Amino acid sequence: MSADILTLNAGSSSIKFALYAAGAAPALRAKGQVEGIGVAPRLKARAADGAVLADAPYEAGGGHDTALERIMALIAQAFPGATVAAVGHRVVHGGPDFAAPVRVDAAVLAKLETYAPFAPLHQPHNLAAVRAAMAAFPDAAQVACFDTAFHRGQPWVSDTFALPRRFHAEGVRRYGFHGLSYDFVSRELARRDPERGRGRAIICHLGAGASLCAIEEGRAMGSTMGFTALDGLPMATRCGQIDPGVLLYLMTERGMDANAISDLLYGESGLKGLSGISSDMRALEASDAPEAREAVDYFTHRVRREIGGLAAVLGGLDALVFTAGIGENSATVRAAVCADLGWMGVALDAEANAAGAAVISAADAPVRVYVIATDEERVIAEAAIRFA
Ligand code: ADP
């Protein structure tokens, strides 16, 4: 028998999971996901050493509950004797109140449900997984870990919109997201470089979803994401920053309703909309089409622009960090973002960047530039252990 921690990250059509052996530091046992839930579900999983534990479709039908049953069956078969002492859940929205992970009971669940209107595409799925895990593991602690929590201590000017004050009071705020990633990466930066880790840093989380976060002495000072995960940088299919006047135009002149606008802004915009080719950075980098080039140019232009804005918020910069799918893997994007930042002390070592080294800045550059692989599951597992 071993005490284990299960982490779950449930999206609209997927559940990512990881199994850790509990201990002073969680030790990864397996990682995987069910994708294509509801349409063409497929369970994939690998052990910590990379060995394939599962990679097979199962018959469509059933939703997140069925997916969780499949995950549990796999764990029981691959790790006989494993006992799940706590389940850590990624929950996108902790609203104004939750600034740290919390053990979920009926009252907390009810509170988290009231935040669904703030994140309609994510929160309901996150909470469905919590309910399914409560039924599947009635004796385990269920722990919610929030993407918003890391930002809760940010200064008021970074937390509000210039709307009448009552809107802030009712929860219309700049929450910021990707907080589990910022938590991991900022701590990793402090471990690798204690001096700069205590200083002024900007972390660039560039994945299918993308945002930046300014950090000083480990504290969040501002982020590019706002009330929802739509704001800030352009993303795979999300628009990023947009003049709200465009939305008024779409409603009044084009007769688009909330659903149509939501589909446009969340699903048809960003890299996909700009290129008309793909939402995937790899595909755009491989394409010769001018539209693909322009989409990448827009992306890197916005990242650079937001770095400038957040560096001004911090009053300077000691470290710049790239993370997530694009940030960790695309030397081209990193080079384009940093190309004209010499004025603020950013200069890359081209070879180190091309090789994806841990430090990619030139030796004499005042700002040290890091590539740090994020690990949101580990942050969730560490939090869940505390409640096990
Ligand atoms: P998610 O938000 O779904 O977790 P990821 O962090 O996995 O997203 O990032 C996905 C993005 O990373 C995609 O746009 C993908 O094209 C990009 N990406 C992954 N590997 C590379 C690579 N080698 N070069 C360029 N882009 C990459």
Short mmCIF file of C-alpha atoms and ligand atoms in Angstrom, two decimals:
data_model
loop_
_atom_site.label_atom_id
_atom_site.label_comp_id
_atom_site.label_asym_id
_atom_site.label_seq_id
_atom_site.Cartn_x
_atom_site.Cartn_y
_atom_site.Cartn_z
CA MET A 1 0.00 0.00 0.00
CA SER A 2 1.24 3.47 -0.77
CA ALA A 3 -0.29 6.88 -0.21
CA ASP A 4 -0.72 8.55 -3.55
CA ILE A 5 -1.80 11.90 -4.87
CA LEU A 6 -3.88 12.19 -8.02
CA THR A 7 -4.01 15.48 -9.92
CA LEU A 8 -6.80 16.27 -12.36
CA ASN A 9 -7.00 19.07 -14.90
CA ALA A 10 -10.37 18.82 -16.66
CA GLY A 11 -11.11 20.81 -19.80
CA SER A 12 -14.11 20.75 -22.09
CA SER A 13 -12.98 17.63 -23.97
CA SER A 14 -10.02 16.35 -21.99
CA ILE A 15 -8.89 15.33 -18.53
CA LYS A 16 -5.15 15.48 -17.86
CA PHE A 17 -4.00 13.54 -14.84
CA ALA A 18 -0.87 12.68 -12.92
CA LEU A 19 -0.20 10.22 -10.12
CA TYR A 20 2.43 10.97 -7.48
CA ALA A 21 3.72 9.00 -4.53
CA ALA A 22 3.20 11.25 -1.51
CA GLY A 23 6.31 12.24 0.40
CA ALA A 24 8.29 15.29 1.43
CA ALA A 25 8.39 16.02 -2.30
CA PRO A 26 5.88 14.27 -4.53
CA ALA A 27 7.48 11.62 -6.76
CA LEU A 28 5.88 11.24 -10.18
CA ARG A 29 4.55 7.75 -10.92
CA ALA A 30 2.52 8.36 -14.09
CA LYS A 31 1.11 11.08 -16.25
CA GLY A 32 -1.51 11.01 -18.97
CA GLN A 33 -4.79 12.21 -20.33
CA VAL A 34 -8.11 11.28 -21.79
CA GLU A 35 -8.71 13.40 -24.87
CA GLY A 36 -11.66 13.62 -27.25
CA ILE A 37 -14.24 13.10 -24.48
CA GLY A 38 -17.71 12.77 -25.95
CA VAL A 39 -16.49 12.39 -29.53
CA ALA A 40 -13.59 9.97 -29.94
CA PRO A 41 -12.14 9.37 -26.49
CA ARG A 42 -8.61 8.06 -26.15
CA LEU A 43 -6.66 7.25 -23.01
CA LYS A 44 -2.93 7.89 -23.05
CA ALA A 45 -0.55 7.46 -20.15
CA ARG A 46 3.13 7.03 -19.47
CA ALA A 47 5.01 5.93 -16.39
CA ALA A 48 7.62 8.25 -14.88
CA ASP A 49 10.35 6.46 -16.87
CA GLY A 50 8.50 7.13 -20.14
CA ALA A 51 7.13 3.59 -20.59
CA VAL A 52 3.75 3.63 -22.32
CA LEU A 53 1.00 2.47 -19.94
CA ALA A 54 -1.91 3.15 -22.28
CA ASP A 55 -2.55 4.58 -25.71
CA ALA A 56 -5.90 3.40 -27.01
CA PRO A 57 -9.32 4.70 -27.93
CA TYR A 58 -12.43 3.53 -26.13
CA GLU A 59 -16.00 3.52 -27.30
CA ALA A 60 -17.58 6.99 -27.41
CA GLY A 61 -20.42 7.70 -25.01
CA GLY A 62 -20.20 8.81 -21.44
CA GLY A 63 -18.56 12.03 -20.43
CA HIS A 64 -16.10 13.10 -17.79
CA ASP A 65 -17.36 10.43 -15.35
CA THR A 66 -16.51 7.66 -17.79
CA ALA A 67 -13.14 9.24 -18.48
CA LEU A 68 -12.37 9.32 -14.77
CA GLU A 69 -13.42 5.66 -14.46
CA ARG A 70 -10.97 4.80 -17.23
CA ILE A 71 -8.19 6.68 -15.47
CA MET A 72 -8.97 4.93 -12.18
CA ALA A 73 -9.03 1.52 -13.85
CA LEU A 74 -5.65 2.20 -15.43
CA ILE A 75 -4.16 3.27 -12.09
CA ALA A 76 -5.55 0.17 -10.35
CA GLN A 77 -4.10 -2.07 -13.06
CA ALA A 78 -0.69 -0.38 -13.45
CA PHE A 79 -0.15 0.41 -9.75
CA PRO A 80 -1.84 -2.29 -7.67
CA GLY A 81 -1.93 -1.19 -4.04
CA ALA A 82 -2.02 2.51 -4.87
CA THR A 83 -4.36 4.40 -2.55
CA VAL A 84 -5.40 7.90 -3.46
CA ALA A 85 -5.15 9.95 -0.27
CA ALA A 86 -5.87 13.28 -1.95
CA VAL A 87 -7.04 14.51 -5.32
CA GLY A 88 -5.73 17.89 -6.42
CA HIS A 89 -7.82 19.72 -8.98
CA ARG A 90 -6.92 22.54 -11.28
CA VAL A 91 -9.80 24.99 -10.95
CA VAL A 92 -9.52 27.98 -13.20
CA HIS A 93 -11.40 30.49 -11.08
CA GLY A 94 -11.13 31.12 -7.37
CA GLY A 95 -13.01 34.41 -7.58
CA PRO A 96 -12.13 37.28 -5.25
CA ASP A 97 -11.91 35.12 -2.14
CA PHE A 98 -9.58 32.20 -2.75
CA ALA A 99 -5.92 33.18 -2.66
CA ALA A 100 -4.63 29.69 -1.81
CA PRO A 101 -5.56 26.04 -2.38
CA VAL A 102 -8.60 24.90 -0.41
CA ARG A 103 -10.11 21.60 0.66
CA VAL A 104 -13.41 21.25 -1.16
CA ASP A 105 -16.56 20.42 0.77
CA ALA A 106 -20.17 21.04 -0.21
CA ALA A 107 -20.04 24.70 0.89
CA VAL A 108 -16.82 25.42 -1.01
CA LEU A 109 -18.19 23.64 -4.08
CA ALA A 110 -21.32 25.79 -3.96
CA LYS A 111 -19.18 28.92 -3.72
CA LEU A 112 -17.00 27.85 -6.66
CA GLU A 113 -20.11 27.23 -8.72
CA THR A 114 -21.04 30.90 -8.36
CA TYR A 115 -17.83 31.75 -10.29
CA ALA A 116 -18.92 29.76 -13.35
CA PRO A 117 -20.20 32.92 -15.11
CA PHE A 118 -16.63 34.31 -14.82
CA ALA A 119 -15.19 31.31 -16.73
CA PRO A 120 -18.09 29.58 -18.49
CA LEU A 121 -15.88 27.51 -20.77
CA HIS A 122 -13.69 26.10 -17.98
CA GLN A 123 -15.22 26.26 -14.50
CA PRO A 124 -18.15 23.86 -15.11
CA HIS A 125 -15.77 21.15 -16.38
CA ASN A 126 -13.34 21.69 -13.51
CA LEU A 127 -16.16 21.31 -11.00
CA ALA A 128 -17.65 18.30 -12.78
CA ALA A 129 -14.32 16.57 -12.21
CA VAL A 130 -14.38 17.55 -8.54
CA ARG A 131 -17.85 16.01 -8.17
CA ALA A 132 -16.84 12.86 -10.04
CA ALA A 133 -13.71 12.50 -7.88
CA MET A 134 -15.74 13.01 -4.70
CA ALA A 135 -17.91 10.08 -5.74
CA ALA A 136 -14.99 7.94 -6.86
CA PHE A 137 -12.72 8.67 -3.87
CA PRO A 138 -15.07 9.41 -0.96
CA ASP A 139 -12.28 9.08 1.62
CA ALA A 140 -9.75 11.26 -0.17
CA ALA A 141 -9.26 14.99 0.41
CA GLN A 142 -10.40 16.97 -2.63
CA VAL A 143 -8.22 20.03 -3.03
CA ALA A 144 -8.91 22.89 -5.44
CA CYS A 145 -5.90 24.79 -6.79
CA PHE A 146 -6.71 28.02 -8.60
CA ASP A 147 -5.21 29.67 -11.65
CA THR A 148 -6.25 33.01 -10.21
CA ALA A 149 -4.83 32.59 -6.69
CA PHE A 150 -1.24 33.63 -7.49
CA HIS A 151 -2.46 37.08 -8.59
CA ARG A 152 -4.73 37.84 -5.68
CA GLY A 153 -2.17 39.93 -3.82
CA GLN A 154 -1.47 42.18 -6.80
CA PRO A 155 -1.69 45.96 -6.34
CA TRP A 156 -5.12 47.53 -6.70
CA VAL A 157 -4.20 49.38 -9.91
CA SER A 158 -3.41 46.02 -11.51
CA ASP A 159 -6.57 44.43 -10.10
CA THR A 160 -9.25 46.80 -11.32
CA PHE A 161 -10.82 48.20 -14.45
CA ALA A 162 -11.71 51.89 -14.72
CA LEU A 163 -15.40 51.11 -14.30
CA PRO A 164 -17.62 52.47 -11.51
CA ARG A 165 -16.32 51.02 -8.25
CA ARG A 166 -19.36 48.80 -7.65
CA PHE A 167 -18.22 46.49 -10.45
CA HIS A 168 -14.96 45.68 -8.66
CA ALA A 169 -16.99 44.96 -5.53
CA GLU A 170 -19.21 42.50 -7.42
CA GLY A 171 -16.20 40.66 -8.80
CA VAL A 172 -15.50 42.34 -12.12
CA ARG A 173 -11.73 42.45 -11.68
CA ARG A 174 -8.49 41.63 -13.41
CA TYR A 175 -7.99 38.18 -11.97
CA GLY A 176 -5.09 36.94 -14.04
CA PHE A 177 -4.65 33.25 -14.90
CA HIS A 178 -1.87 30.63 -15.40
CA GLY A 179 -1.16 31.14 -11.70
CA LEU A 180 -0.10 27.53 -11.07
CA SER A 181 2.51 27.90 -13.78
CA TYR A 182 3.71 31.26 -12.38
CA ASP A 183 3.91 29.72 -8.92
CA PHE A 184 6.13 26.90 -10.17
CA VAL A 185 8.31 29.00 -12.48
CA SER A 186 8.86 31.86 -10.01
CA ARG A 187 9.95 29.40 -7.31
CA GLU A 188 12.20 27.61 -9.79
CA LEU A 189 13.73 30.95 -10.80
CA ALA A 190 14.38 31.78 -7.12
CA ARG A 191 15.99 28.36 -6.65
CA ARG A 192 18.28 28.74 -9.65
CA ASP A 193 19.06 32.42 -9.19
CA PRO A 194 18.22 33.60 -5.67
CA GLU A 195 19.27 37.19 -6.31
CA ARG A 196 17.23 37.75 -9.47
CA GLY A 197 14.46 35.55 -8.08
CA ARG A 198 14.03 38.15 -5.35
CA GLY A 199 14.19 40.93 -7.91
CA ARG A 200 12.03 42.08 -10.81
CA ALA A 201 11.03 39.36 -13.25
CA ILE A 202 8.62 38.90 -16.12
CA ILE A 203 7.48 35.36 -16.84
CA CYS A 204 6.20 34.69 -20.36
CA HIS A 205 3.80 31.71 -20.28
CA LEU A 206 3.42 31.13 -24.02
CA GLY A 207 1.32 28.07 -24.82
CA ALA A 208 -2.03 27.57 -26.54
CA GLY A 209 -3.18 30.00 -23.86
CA ALA A 210 -0.65 32.77 -23.29
CA SER A 211 -0.03 35.48 -20.74
CA LEU A 212 2.74 37.39 -19.03
CA CYS A 213 3.13 38.08 -15.33
CA ALA A 214 5.30 40.70 -13.65
CA ILE A 215 6.77 39.54 -10.35
CA GLU A 216 8.74 41.38 -7.68
CA GLU A 217 10.16 39.54 -4.66
CA GLY A 218 7.94 36.61 -5.62
CA ARG A 219 4.79 38.76 -5.53
CA ALA A 220 2.53 39.16 -8.58
CA MET A 221 2.49 42.81 -9.64
CA GLY A 222 0.42 42.61 -12.81
CA SER A 223 -0.60 40.30 -15.63
CA THR A 224 -1.75 40.59 -19.21
CA MET A 225 -4.89 38.56 -18.53
CA GLY A 226 -7.91 40.20 -17.01
CA PHE A 227 -11.43 39.26 -16.00
CA THR A 228 -11.37 36.24 -18.28
CA ALA A 229 -8.60 34.32 -20.02
CA LEU A 230 -9.35 36.30 -23.20
CA ASP A 231 -7.37 39.45 -22.53
CA GLY A 232 -3.77 40.35 -23.24
CA LEU A 233 -1.75 38.36 -25.75
CA PRO A 234 -3.21 36.75 -28.86
CA MET A 235 -3.45 32.99 -28.32
CA ALA A 236 -4.06 29.86 -30.38
CA THR A 237 -7.72 30.76 -31.01
CA ARG A 238 -8.35 33.65 -28.56
CA CYS A 239 -8.07 37.27 -29.61
CA GLY A 240 -6.21 38.81 -26.68
CA GLN A 241 -6.45 42.56 -26.18
CA ILE A 242 -9.23 44.16 -28.18
CA ASP A 243 -10.90 47.57 -28.15
CA PRO A 244 -14.26 46.98 -26.42
CA GLY A 245 -15.70 49.27 -29.09
CA VAL A 246 -15.26 46.39 -31.54
CA LEU A 247 -17.72 44.34 -29.48
CA LEU A 248 -20.24 47.19 -29.51
CA TYR A 249 -19.86 47.38 -33.29
CA LEU A 250 -20.38 43.62 -33.68
CA MET A 251 -23.56 43.83 -31.60
CA THR A 252 -25.11 46.96 -33.05
CA GLU A 253 -23.99 46.85 -36.66
CA ARG A 254 -23.57 43.12 -37.26
CA GLY A 255 -26.36 41.88 -35.01
CA MET A 256 -24.12 39.33 -33.29
CA ASP A 257 -25.36 38.01 -29.97
CA ALA A 258 -23.31 36.99 -26.94
CA ASN A 259 -22.89 33.38 -28.10
CA ALA A 260 -21.70 34.39 -31.56
CA ILE A 261 -19.25 36.92 -30.11
CA SER A 262 -18.02 34.36 -27.58
CA ASP A 263 -17.40 31.81 -30.36
CA LEU A 264 -15.53 34.46 -32.36
CA LEU A 265 -13.32 35.70 -29.54
CA TYR A 266 -12.57 32.33 -27.92
CA GLY A 267 -12.53 30.01 -30.89
CA GLU A 268 -11.94 31.78 -34.20
CA SER A 269 -9.43 34.50 -33.43
CA GLY A 270 -5.77 34.66 -32.38
CA LEU A 271 -3.24 32.74 -34.46
CA LYS A 272 -6.03 30.77 -36.14
CA GLY A 273 -8.01 33.83 -37.19
CA LEU A 274 -5.01 35.91 -38.23
CA SER A 275 -3.37 33.19 -40.30
CA GLY A 276 -6.43 31.38 -41.60
CA ILE A 277 -4.09 28.38 -41.59
CA SER A 278 -3.59 26.99 -38.10
CA SER A 279 -3.82 27.76 -34.40
CA ASP A 280 -0.60 25.82 -33.84
CA MET A 281 2.67 27.75 -33.65
CA ARG A 282 4.66 24.83 -35.08
CA ALA A 283 2.47 24.75 -38.20
CA LEU A 284 2.78 28.52 -38.65
CA GLU A 285 6.56 28.42 -38.29
CA ALA A 286 6.68 25.67 -40.93
CA SER A 287 4.47 27.58 -43.38
CA ASP A 288 5.70 29.86 -46.19
CA ALA A 289 2.39 31.70 -46.42
CA PRO A 290 2.63 35.45 -45.71
CA GLU A 291 -0.46 35.17 -43.48
CA ALA A 292 1.37 32.66 -41.27
CA ARG A 293 4.34 35.03 -41.00
CA GLU A 294 2.05 37.95 -40.13
CA ALA A 295 0.27 35.95 -37.42
CA VAL A 296 3.61 35.09 -35.79
CA ASP A 297 4.74 38.71 -36.17
CA TYR A 298 1.59 39.94 -34.44
CA PHE A 299 2.12 37.43 -31.63
CA THR A 300 5.75 38.43 -30.99
CA HIS A 301 4.92 42.13 -31.37
CA ARG A 302 2.28 41.86 -28.64
CA VAL A 303 4.58 39.89 -26.33
CA ARG A 304 7.31 42.54 -26.76
CA ARG A 305 4.86 45.38 -26.22
CA GLU A 306 3.52 43.83 -23.01
CA ILE A 307 7.04 43.13 -21.74
CA GLY A 308 7.74 46.84 -22.15
CA GLY A 309 4.59 47.74 -20.23
CA LEU A 310 5.23 45.32 -17.38
CA ALA A 311 8.92 46.32 -17.14
CA ALA A 312 7.67 49.88 -16.64
CA VAL A 313 5.34 48.64 -13.87
CA LEU A 314 8.34 46.96 -12.19
CA GLY A 315 10.62 49.96 -12.71
CA GLY A 316 13.17 47.81 -14.53
CA LEU A 317 13.95 44.17 -15.12
CA ASP A 318 16.36 41.61 -13.68
CA ALA A 319 15.09 38.39 -15.26
CA LEU A 320 12.94 37.37 -18.21
CA VAL A 321 11.64 33.80 -18.30
CA PHE A 322 10.09 31.83 -21.16
CA THR A 323 7.87 28.85 -20.38
CA ALA A 324 5.04 26.60 -21.76
CA GLY A 325 4.81 24.99 -25.21
CA ILE A 326 5.93 27.94 -27.33
CA GLY A 327 8.15 29.57 -24.71
CA GLU A 328 10.03 26.35 -23.98
CA ASN A 329 10.35 25.14 -27.57
CA SER A 330 10.37 27.98 -30.08
CA ALA A 331 13.81 29.58 -30.42
CA THR A 332 12.37 31.65 -33.28
CA VAL A 333 9.68 33.22 -31.13
CA ARG A 334 12.12 33.87 -28.26
CA ALA A 335 14.57 35.52 -30.67
CA ALA A 336 11.87 37.67 -32.28
CA VAL A 337 10.50 38.79 -28.91
CA CYS A 338 13.96 39.76 -27.63
CA ALA A 339 15.32 41.20 -30.89
CA ASP A 340 14.65 44.85 -30.11
CA LEU A 341 14.86 44.74 -26.32
CA GLY A 342 18.54 45.65 -26.15
CA TRP A 343 17.60 49.11 -24.83
CA MET A 344 16.29 47.47 -21.65
CA GLY A 345 19.27 45.22 -21.15
CA VAL A 346 18.01 42.09 -22.90
CA ALA A 347 20.44 40.40 -25.30
CA LEU A 348 20.34 36.74 -26.29
CA ASP A 349 23.19 34.35 -26.88
CA ALA A 350 22.04 33.05 -30.28
CA GLU A 351 23.62 29.61 -29.84
CA ALA A 352 22.24 29.09 -26.35
CA ASN A 353 18.80 30.17 -27.58
CA ALA A 354 18.90 27.84 -30.58
CA ALA A 355 19.90 24.99 -28.25
CA GLY A 356 17.12 25.81 -25.78
CA ALA A 357 19.66 26.15 -22.95
CA ALA A 358 18.54 26.95 -19.42
CA VAL A 359 20.08 30.44 -19.66
CA ILE A 360 19.87 32.03 -23.11
CA SER A 361 21.06 35.60 -22.46
CA ALA A 362 24.47 36.90 -23.49
CA ALA A 363 27.02 36.66 -20.68
CA ASP A 364 27.38 40.45 -20.31
CA ALA A 365 23.67 41.33 -20.63
CA PRO A 366 22.18 42.98 -17.52
CA VAL A 367 18.91 41.02 -17.79
CA ARG A 368 19.28 37.25 -17.47
CA VAL A 369 16.93 35.33 -19.75
CA TYR A 370 15.83 31.84 -18.73
CA VAL A 371 13.94 28.95 -20.32
CA ILE A 372 12.19 27.05 -17.53
CA ALA A 373 9.86 24.11 -18.18
CA THR A 374 6.65 24.63 -16.25
CA ASP A 375 5.05 21.89 -14.16
CA GLU A 376 1.55 22.79 -13.05
CA GLU A 377 0.78 19.21 -11.95
CA ARG A 378 3.60 19.32 -9.41
CA VAL A 379 2.22 22.53 -7.89
CA ILE A 380 -1.18 20.86 -7.56
CA ALA A 381 0.34 17.69 -6.06
CA GLU A 382 2.35 19.67 -3.52
CA ALA A 383 -0.78 21.51 -2.44
CA ALA A 384 -2.86 18.34 -2.25
CA ILE A 385 -0.26 16.58 -0.06
CA ARG A 386 -0.76 19.25 2.59
CA PHE A 387 -4.39 18.16 2.93
CA ALA A 388 -3.85 14.39 2.60
P1 ADP B 1 -1.59 24.28 -23.50
O1 ADP B 1 -2.02 25.68 -23.19
O2 ADP B 1 -2.61 23.48 -24.25
O3 ADP B 1 -0.99 23.53 -22.30
P2 ADP B 1 1.10 24.14 -24.55
O4 ADP B 1 1.80 24.81 -23.42
O5 ADP B 1 1.26 22.67 -24.73
O6 ADP B 1 -0.44 24.51 -24.56
O7 ADP B 1 1.56 24.88 -25.90
C1 ADP B 1 1.05 24.54 -27.15
C2 ADP B 1 1.73 25.41 -28.21
O8 ADP B 1 3.15 25.18 -28.16
C3 ADP B 1 1.28 25.13 -29.62
O9 ADP B 1 1.07 26.34 -30.32
C4 ADP B 1 2.48 24.41 -30.22
O10 ADP B 1 2.58 24.61 -31.59
C5 ADP B 1 3.61 25.08 -29.49
N1 ADP B 1 4.84 24.31 -29.62
C6 ADP B 1 5.13 23.11 -29.07
N2 ADP B 1 6.36 22.69 -29.49
C7 ADP B 1 6.83 23.66 -30.33
C8 ADP B 1 8.03 23.83 -31.09
N3 ADP B 1 8.99 22.91 -31.09
N4 ADP B 1 8.16 24.96 -31.83
C9 ADP B 1 7.19 25.89 -31.86
N5 ADP B 1 6.04 25.79 -31.16
C10 ADP B 1 5.86 24.69 -30.40
#
